[in-house]
Short mmCIF file of C-alpha atoms and ligand atoms in Angstrom, two decimals:
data_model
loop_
_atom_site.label_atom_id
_atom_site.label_comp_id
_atom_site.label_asym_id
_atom_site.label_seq_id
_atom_site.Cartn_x
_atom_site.Cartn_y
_atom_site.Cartn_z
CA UNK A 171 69.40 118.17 112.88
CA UNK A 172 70.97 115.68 110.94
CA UNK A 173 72.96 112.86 112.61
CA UNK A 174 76.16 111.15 111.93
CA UNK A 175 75.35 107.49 110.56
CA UNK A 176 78.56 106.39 111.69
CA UNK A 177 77.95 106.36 115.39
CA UNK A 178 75.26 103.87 114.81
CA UNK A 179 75.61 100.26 114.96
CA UNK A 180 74.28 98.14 112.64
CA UNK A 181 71.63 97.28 114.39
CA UNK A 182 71.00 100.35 114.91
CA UNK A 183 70.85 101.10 110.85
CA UNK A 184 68.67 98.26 110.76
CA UNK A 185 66.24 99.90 112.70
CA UNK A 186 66.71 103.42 111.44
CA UNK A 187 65.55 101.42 107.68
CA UNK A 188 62.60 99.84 108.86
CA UNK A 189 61.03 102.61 109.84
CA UNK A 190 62.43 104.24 105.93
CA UNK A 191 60.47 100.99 104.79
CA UNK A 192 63.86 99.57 103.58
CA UNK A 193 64.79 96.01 104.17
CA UNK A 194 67.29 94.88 106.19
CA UNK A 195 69.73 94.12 104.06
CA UNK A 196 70.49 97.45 102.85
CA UNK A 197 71.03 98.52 106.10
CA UNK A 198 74.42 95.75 105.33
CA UNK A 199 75.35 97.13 102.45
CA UNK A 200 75.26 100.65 104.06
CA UNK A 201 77.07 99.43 106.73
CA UNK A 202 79.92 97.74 104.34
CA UNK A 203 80.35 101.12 102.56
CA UNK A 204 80.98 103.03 105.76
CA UNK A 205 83.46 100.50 107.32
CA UNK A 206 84.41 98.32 105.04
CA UNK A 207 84.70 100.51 102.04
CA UNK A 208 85.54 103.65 104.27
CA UNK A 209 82.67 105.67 102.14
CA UNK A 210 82.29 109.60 103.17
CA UNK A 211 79.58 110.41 100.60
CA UNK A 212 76.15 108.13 100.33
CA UNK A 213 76.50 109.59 96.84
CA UNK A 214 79.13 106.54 96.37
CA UNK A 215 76.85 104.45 97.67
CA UNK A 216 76.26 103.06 94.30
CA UNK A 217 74.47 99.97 94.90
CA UNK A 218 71.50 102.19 96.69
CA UNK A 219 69.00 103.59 94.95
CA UNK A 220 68.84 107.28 94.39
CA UNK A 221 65.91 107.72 96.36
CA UNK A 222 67.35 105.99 99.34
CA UNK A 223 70.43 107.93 99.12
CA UNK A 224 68.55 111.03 98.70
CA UNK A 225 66.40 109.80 102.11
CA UNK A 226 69.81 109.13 103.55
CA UNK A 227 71.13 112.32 102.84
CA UNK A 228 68.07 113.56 104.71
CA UNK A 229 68.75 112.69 107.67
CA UNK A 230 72.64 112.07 108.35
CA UNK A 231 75.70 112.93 107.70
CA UNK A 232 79.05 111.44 107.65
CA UNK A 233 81.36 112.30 110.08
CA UNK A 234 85.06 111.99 109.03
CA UNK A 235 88.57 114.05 109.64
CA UNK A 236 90.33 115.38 106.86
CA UNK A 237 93.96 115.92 105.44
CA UNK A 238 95.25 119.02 106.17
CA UNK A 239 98.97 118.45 105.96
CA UNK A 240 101.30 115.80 105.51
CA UNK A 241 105.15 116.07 106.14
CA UNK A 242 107.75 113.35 105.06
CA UNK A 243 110.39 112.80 107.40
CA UNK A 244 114.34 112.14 105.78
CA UNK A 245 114.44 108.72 107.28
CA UNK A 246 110.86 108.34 105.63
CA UNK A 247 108.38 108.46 108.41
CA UNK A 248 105.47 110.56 107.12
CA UNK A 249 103.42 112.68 109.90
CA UNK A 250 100.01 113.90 108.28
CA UNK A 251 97.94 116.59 110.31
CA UNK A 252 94.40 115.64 110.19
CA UNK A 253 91.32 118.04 110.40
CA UNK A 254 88.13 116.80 112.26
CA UNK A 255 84.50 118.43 111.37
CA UNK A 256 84.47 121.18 114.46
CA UNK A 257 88.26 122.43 113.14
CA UNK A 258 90.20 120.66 116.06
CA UNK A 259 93.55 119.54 114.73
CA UNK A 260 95.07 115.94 115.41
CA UNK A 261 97.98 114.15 114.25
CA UNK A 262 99.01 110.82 113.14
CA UNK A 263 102.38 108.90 111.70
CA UNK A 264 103.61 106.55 109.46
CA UNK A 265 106.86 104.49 110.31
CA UNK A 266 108.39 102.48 108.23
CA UNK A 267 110.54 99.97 108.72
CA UNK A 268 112.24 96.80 106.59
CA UNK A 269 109.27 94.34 107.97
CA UNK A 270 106.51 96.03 109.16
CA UNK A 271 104.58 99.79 108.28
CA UNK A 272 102.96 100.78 111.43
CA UNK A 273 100.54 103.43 111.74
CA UNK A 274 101.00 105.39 115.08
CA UNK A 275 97.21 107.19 115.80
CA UNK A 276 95.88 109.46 118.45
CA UNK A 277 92.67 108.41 120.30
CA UNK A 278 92.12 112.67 122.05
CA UNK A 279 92.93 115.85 121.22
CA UNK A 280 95.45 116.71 123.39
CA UNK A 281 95.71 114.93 126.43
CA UNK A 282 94.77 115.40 130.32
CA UNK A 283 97.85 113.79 132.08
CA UNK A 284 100.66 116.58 131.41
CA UNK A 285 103.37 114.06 132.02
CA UNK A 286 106.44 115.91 132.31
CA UNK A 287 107.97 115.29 129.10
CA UNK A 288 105.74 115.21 126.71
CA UNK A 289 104.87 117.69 124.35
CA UNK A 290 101.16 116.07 124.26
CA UNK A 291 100.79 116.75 127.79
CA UNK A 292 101.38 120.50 127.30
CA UNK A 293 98.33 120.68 125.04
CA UNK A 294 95.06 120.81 127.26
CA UNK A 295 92.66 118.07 126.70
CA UNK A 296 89.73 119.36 124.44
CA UNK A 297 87.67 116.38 123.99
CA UNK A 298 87.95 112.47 123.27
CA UNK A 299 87.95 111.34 119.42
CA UNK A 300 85.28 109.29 118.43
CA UNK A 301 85.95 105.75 117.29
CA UNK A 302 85.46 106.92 113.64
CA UNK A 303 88.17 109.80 113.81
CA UNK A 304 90.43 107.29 115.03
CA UNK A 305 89.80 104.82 112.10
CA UNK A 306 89.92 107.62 109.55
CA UNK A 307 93.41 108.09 110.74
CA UNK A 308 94.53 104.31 109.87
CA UNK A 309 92.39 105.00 106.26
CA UNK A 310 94.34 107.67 105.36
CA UNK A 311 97.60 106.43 106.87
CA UNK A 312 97.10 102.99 105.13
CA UNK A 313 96.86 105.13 102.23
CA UNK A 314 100.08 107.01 102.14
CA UNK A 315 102.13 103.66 103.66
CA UNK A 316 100.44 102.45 100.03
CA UNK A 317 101.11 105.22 97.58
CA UNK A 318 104.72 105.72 99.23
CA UNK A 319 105.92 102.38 100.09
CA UNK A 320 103.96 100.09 97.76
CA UNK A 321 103.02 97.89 101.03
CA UNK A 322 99.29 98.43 103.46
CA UNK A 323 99.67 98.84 107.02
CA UNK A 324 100.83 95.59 109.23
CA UNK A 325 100.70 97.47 112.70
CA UNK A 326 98.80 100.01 114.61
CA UNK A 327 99.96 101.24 117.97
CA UNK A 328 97.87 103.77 119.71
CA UNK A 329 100.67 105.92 120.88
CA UNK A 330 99.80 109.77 119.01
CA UNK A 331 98.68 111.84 121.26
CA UNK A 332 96.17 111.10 124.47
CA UNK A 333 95.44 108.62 126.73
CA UNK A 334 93.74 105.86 124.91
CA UNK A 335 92.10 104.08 128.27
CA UNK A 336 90.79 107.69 129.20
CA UNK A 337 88.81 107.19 125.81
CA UNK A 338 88.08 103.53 126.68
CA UNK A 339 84.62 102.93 124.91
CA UNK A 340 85.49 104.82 121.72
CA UNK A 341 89.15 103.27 121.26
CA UNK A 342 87.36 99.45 122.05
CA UNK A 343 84.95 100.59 119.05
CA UNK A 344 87.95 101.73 116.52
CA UNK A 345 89.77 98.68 117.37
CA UNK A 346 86.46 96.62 116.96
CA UNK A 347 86.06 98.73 113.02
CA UNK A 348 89.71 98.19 112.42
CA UNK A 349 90.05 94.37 113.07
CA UNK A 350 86.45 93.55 112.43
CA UNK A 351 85.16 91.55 109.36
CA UNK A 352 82.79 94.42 108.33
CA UNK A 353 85.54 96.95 108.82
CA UNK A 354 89.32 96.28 107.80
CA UNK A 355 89.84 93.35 108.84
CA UNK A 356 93.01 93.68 110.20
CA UNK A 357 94.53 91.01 112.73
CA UNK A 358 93.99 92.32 116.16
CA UNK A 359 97.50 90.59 117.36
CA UNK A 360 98.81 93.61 115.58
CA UNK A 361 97.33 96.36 117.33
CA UNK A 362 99.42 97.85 120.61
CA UNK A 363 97.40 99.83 123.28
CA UNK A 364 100.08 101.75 125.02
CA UNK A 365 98.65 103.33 128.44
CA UNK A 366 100.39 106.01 131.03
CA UNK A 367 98.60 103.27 133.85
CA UNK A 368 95.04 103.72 134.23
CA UNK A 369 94.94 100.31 136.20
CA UNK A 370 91.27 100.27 135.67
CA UNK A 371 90.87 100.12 131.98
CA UNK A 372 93.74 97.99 131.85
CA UNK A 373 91.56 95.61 133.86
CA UNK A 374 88.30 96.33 131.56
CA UNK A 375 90.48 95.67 128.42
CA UNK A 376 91.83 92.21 129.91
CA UNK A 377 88.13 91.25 130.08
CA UNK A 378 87.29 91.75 126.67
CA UNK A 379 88.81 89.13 125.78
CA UNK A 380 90.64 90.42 122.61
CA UNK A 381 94.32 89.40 121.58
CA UNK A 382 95.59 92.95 121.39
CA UNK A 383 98.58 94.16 122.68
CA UNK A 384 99.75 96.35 125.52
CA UNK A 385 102.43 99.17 126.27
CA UNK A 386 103.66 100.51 129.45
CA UNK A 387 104.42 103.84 129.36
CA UNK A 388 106.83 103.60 132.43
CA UNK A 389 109.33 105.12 132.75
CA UNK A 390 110.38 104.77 136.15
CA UNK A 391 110.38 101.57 138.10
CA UNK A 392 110.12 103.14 141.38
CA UNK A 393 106.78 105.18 142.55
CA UNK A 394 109.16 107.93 144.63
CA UNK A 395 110.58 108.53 141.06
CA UNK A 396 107.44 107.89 138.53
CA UNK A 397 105.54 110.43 140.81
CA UNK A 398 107.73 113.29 139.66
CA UNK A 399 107.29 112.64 135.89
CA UNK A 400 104.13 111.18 135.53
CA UNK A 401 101.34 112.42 138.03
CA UNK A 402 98.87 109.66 137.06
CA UNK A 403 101.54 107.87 139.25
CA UNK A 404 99.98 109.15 142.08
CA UNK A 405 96.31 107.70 141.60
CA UNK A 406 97.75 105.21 139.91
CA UNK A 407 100.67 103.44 141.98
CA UNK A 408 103.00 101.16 140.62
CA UNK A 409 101.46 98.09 142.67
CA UNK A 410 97.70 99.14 141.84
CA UNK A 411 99.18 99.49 137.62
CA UNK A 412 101.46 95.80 138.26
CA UNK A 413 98.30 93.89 139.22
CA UNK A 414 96.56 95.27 136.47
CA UNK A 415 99.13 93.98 134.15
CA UNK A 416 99.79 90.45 135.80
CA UNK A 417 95.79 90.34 135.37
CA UNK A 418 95.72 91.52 131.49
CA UNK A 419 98.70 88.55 130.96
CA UNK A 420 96.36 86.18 132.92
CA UNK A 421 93.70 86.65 130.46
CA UNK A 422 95.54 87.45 127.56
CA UNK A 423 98.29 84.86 127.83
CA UNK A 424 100.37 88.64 126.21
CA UNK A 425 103.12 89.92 127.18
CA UNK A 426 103.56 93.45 128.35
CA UNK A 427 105.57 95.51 126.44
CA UNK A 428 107.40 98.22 129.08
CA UNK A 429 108.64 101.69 127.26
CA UNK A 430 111.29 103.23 129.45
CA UNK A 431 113.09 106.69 128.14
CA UNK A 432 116.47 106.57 129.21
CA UNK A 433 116.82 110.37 130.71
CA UNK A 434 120.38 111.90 131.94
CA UNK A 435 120.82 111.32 135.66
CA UNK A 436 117.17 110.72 136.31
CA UNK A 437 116.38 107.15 135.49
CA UNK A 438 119.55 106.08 133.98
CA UNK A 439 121.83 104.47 137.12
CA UNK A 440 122.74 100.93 137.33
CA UNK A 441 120.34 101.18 140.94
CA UNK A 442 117.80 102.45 138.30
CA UNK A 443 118.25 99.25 136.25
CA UNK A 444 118.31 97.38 139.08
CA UNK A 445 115.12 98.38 140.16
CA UNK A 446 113.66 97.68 136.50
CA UNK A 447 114.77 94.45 136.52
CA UNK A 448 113.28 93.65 139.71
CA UNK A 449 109.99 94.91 138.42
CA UNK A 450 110.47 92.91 134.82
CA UNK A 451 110.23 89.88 136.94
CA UNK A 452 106.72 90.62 138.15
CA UNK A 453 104.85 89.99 134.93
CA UNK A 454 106.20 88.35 131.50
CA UNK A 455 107.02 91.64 129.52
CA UNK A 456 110.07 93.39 127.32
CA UNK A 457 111.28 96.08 127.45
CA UNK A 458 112.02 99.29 125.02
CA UNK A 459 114.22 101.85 125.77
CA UNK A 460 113.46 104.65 124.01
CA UNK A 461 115.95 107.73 123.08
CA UNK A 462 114.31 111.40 124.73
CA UNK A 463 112.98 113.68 122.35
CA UNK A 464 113.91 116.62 123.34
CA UNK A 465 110.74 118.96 124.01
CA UNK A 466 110.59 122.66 124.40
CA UNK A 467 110.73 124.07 127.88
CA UNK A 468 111.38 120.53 129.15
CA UNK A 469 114.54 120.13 131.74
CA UNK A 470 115.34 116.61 131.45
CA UNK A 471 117.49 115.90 128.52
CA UNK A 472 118.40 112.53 127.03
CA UNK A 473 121.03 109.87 128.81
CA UNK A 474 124.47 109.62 126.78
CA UNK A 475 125.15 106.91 124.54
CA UNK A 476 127.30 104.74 127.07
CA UNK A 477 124.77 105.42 129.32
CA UNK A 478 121.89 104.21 126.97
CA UNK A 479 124.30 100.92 125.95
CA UNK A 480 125.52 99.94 129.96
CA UNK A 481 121.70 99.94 131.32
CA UNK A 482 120.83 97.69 128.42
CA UNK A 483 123.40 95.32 128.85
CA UNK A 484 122.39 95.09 133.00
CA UNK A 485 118.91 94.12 131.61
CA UNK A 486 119.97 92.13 129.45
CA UNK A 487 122.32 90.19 131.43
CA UNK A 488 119.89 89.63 133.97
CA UNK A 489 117.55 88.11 131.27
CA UNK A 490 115.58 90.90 130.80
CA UNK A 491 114.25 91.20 127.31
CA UNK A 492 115.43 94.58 126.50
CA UNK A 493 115.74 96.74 122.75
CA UNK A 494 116.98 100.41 121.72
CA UNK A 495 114.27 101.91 119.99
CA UNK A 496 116.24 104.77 117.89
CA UNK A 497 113.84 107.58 117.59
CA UNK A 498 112.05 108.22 114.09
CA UNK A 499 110.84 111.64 112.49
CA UNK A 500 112.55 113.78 114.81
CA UNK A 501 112.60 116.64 112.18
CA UNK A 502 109.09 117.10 111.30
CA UNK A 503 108.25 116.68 114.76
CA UNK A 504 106.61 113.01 114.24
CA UNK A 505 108.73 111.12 117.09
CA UNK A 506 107.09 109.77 120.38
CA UNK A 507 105.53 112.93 122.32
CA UNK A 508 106.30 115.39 119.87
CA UNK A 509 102.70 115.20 118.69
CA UNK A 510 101.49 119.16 119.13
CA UNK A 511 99.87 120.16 116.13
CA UNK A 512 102.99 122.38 115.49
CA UNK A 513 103.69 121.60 111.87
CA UNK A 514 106.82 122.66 110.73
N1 SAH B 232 99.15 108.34 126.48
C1 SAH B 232 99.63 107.08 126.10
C2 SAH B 232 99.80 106.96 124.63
C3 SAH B 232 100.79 107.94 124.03
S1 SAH B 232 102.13 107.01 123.63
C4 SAH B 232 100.91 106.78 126.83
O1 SAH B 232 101.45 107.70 127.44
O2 SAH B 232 101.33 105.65 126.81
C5 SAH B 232 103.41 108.09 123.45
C6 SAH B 232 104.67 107.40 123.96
O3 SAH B 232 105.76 108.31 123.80
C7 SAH B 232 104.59 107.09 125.44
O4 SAH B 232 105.31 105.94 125.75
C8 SAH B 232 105.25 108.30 126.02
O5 SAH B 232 105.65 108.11 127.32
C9 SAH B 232 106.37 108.53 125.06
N2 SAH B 232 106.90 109.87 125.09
C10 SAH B 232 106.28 111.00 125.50
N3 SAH B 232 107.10 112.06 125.36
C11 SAH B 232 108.26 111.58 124.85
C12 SAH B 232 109.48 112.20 124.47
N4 SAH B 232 109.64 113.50 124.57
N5 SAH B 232 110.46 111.42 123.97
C13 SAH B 232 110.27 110.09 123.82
N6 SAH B 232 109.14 109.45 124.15
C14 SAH B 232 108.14 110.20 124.66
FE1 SF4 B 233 99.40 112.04 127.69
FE2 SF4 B 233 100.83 109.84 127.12
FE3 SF4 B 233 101.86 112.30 126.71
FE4 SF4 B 233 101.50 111.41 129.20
S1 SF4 B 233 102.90 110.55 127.65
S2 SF4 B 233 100.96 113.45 128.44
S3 SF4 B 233 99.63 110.22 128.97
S4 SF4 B 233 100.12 111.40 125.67
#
């Protein structure tokens, strides 16, 4: 059976030539196409000789995900469905904005948690993506931000669908392709992990020592309230998830960044502020409050507009670091945890 060359590491390549009687530094050059070049056929491979990329072709294959559809949003976000090789379907957006194109990518298909209000969470969790699928993603969205927008990708947040710290060693690879010399090069300061809590890989990724950044996905500052929306809340307590945090800023010297959807009468009180602030003051951090999508089947509906604008201002006020974040691609089904494979 052949294998996929891309879930080698160099090394690895090296070693997988020698014993092809190649030198080492093809097994560089290989490597460059696949990461640097984003290469899906050795064919390309055109400073190889044919025999070697006949003996290649031998033995592996390249792994990759494919368009299937893309969908542009009418404030211009751009949602493309990607195919991987065994048919599963995953999704990934584009969002542009005046100073920055961020790509938004999934790291699982589907997703384990089933957090309450999320259409991701609805969606059973058929398996993790490997660090190549996840990089494909940025390829192809780096692509579109390019043909559409005339600019390359400045961000990448890992907030499509799954839990990226339930992925941990794959998403540490992608970021590693992504920001690394022999990948894309991109600055790691502009990558955002967002996480439901998983206090332990939030301590793992304070120990790598990499500038990247990190997103709460809180929601509720209280655990009798966070344990009815989110039931990693209940492994994962507030005061277990806080440590982690103060921990990652310890190492990192980054600030968190908190997300916190506004819902009607669930989360929305000036008690429920209060209570946010009085987390806020734990670690360094801002905070986002994000507009509810509204998801099918889903009870909780978003807070009203005074609603949204009063808890701001008691955060703000209080010197909490607090933004609106409108909601983007609502109608093609591209906004935060509408991410279902349900193209429209
Ligand atoms: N699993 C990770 C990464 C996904 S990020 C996490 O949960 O952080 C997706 C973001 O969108 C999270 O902040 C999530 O809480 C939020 N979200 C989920 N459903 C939403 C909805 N219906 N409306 C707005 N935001 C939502
Ligand atoms: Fe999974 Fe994140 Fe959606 Fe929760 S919010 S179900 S962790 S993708």
């Amino acid at each position: 059976m052949k294998k996929d060359i891309r879930k080698l590491s160099l090394e690895e390549i090296i070693q997988a030539l020698e014993s092809m009687n190649q030198p080492k530094f093809r097994a560089k050059q290989i490597y460059e196409w696949l990461w640097n070049k984003s290469c899906i056929d050795f064919e390309q491979m055109s400073n190889l000789s044919k025999d070697l990329r006949n003996a290649l072709q031998e033995s592996f294959f390249i792994n990759h995900i494919e368009e299937n559809i893309t969908q542009k949003s009418e404030d211009g976000t751009i949602k493309m469905g990607f195919k991987c090789n065994d048919n599963r379907m995953i999704e990934g957006v584009l969002i542009p904005a005046d100073n920055r194109m961020t790509a938004c990518v999934s790291s699982q298909v589907g997703c384990s948690l089933s957090c309450k209000f999320c259409a991701t969470g609805f969606l059973k969790r058929e398996r993790n993506l490997d660090a190549g699928e996840i990089y494909d993603q940025v390829v192809m969205l780096n692509k579109q931000s390019i043909a559409h927008y005339e600019k390359p990708l400045s961000n990448i947040v890992y907030m499509g669908m799954g839990e990226p710290l339930l992925n941990y060693d794959q998403v540490m690879r992608s970021i590693q392709l992504i920001t690394g010399e022999e990948g894309l090069g991109m600055s790691s300061k502009r990558i955002t992990v967002s996480t439901s809590g998983v206090a332990r890989g939030i301590i793992r990724m304070a120990d790598e020592g990499k500038k990247f950044n990190l997103a709460l996905s809180l929601h509720a500052a209280t655990d009798e309230k966070r344990n009815q929306i989110m039931d990693i809340n209940t492994s994962n307590p507030l005061d277990s998830v806080i440590s982690a945090l103060s921990y990652f800023y310890q190492k990192t010297g980054n600030k968190i960044t908190y997300e916190y959807i506004l819902f009607n009468d669930f989360n929305d009180s000036d008690e429920d502020a209060k209570n946010l602030i009085k987390l806020c003051k734990k670690v360094p951090s801002f905070v986002n409050i994000i507009e509810y999508n509204q998801v099918e089947g889903v009870s909780y509906t978003k807070a009203s507009e005074d609603r949204l604008n009063r808890f701001t201002m008691i955060l703000e006020q209080n010197g909490i670091d607090a933004k609106i974040r409108k909601s983007r691609g609502k109608d093609i089904d591209a906004a935060c945890g509408q991410l279902a494979n349900k193209n429209k």
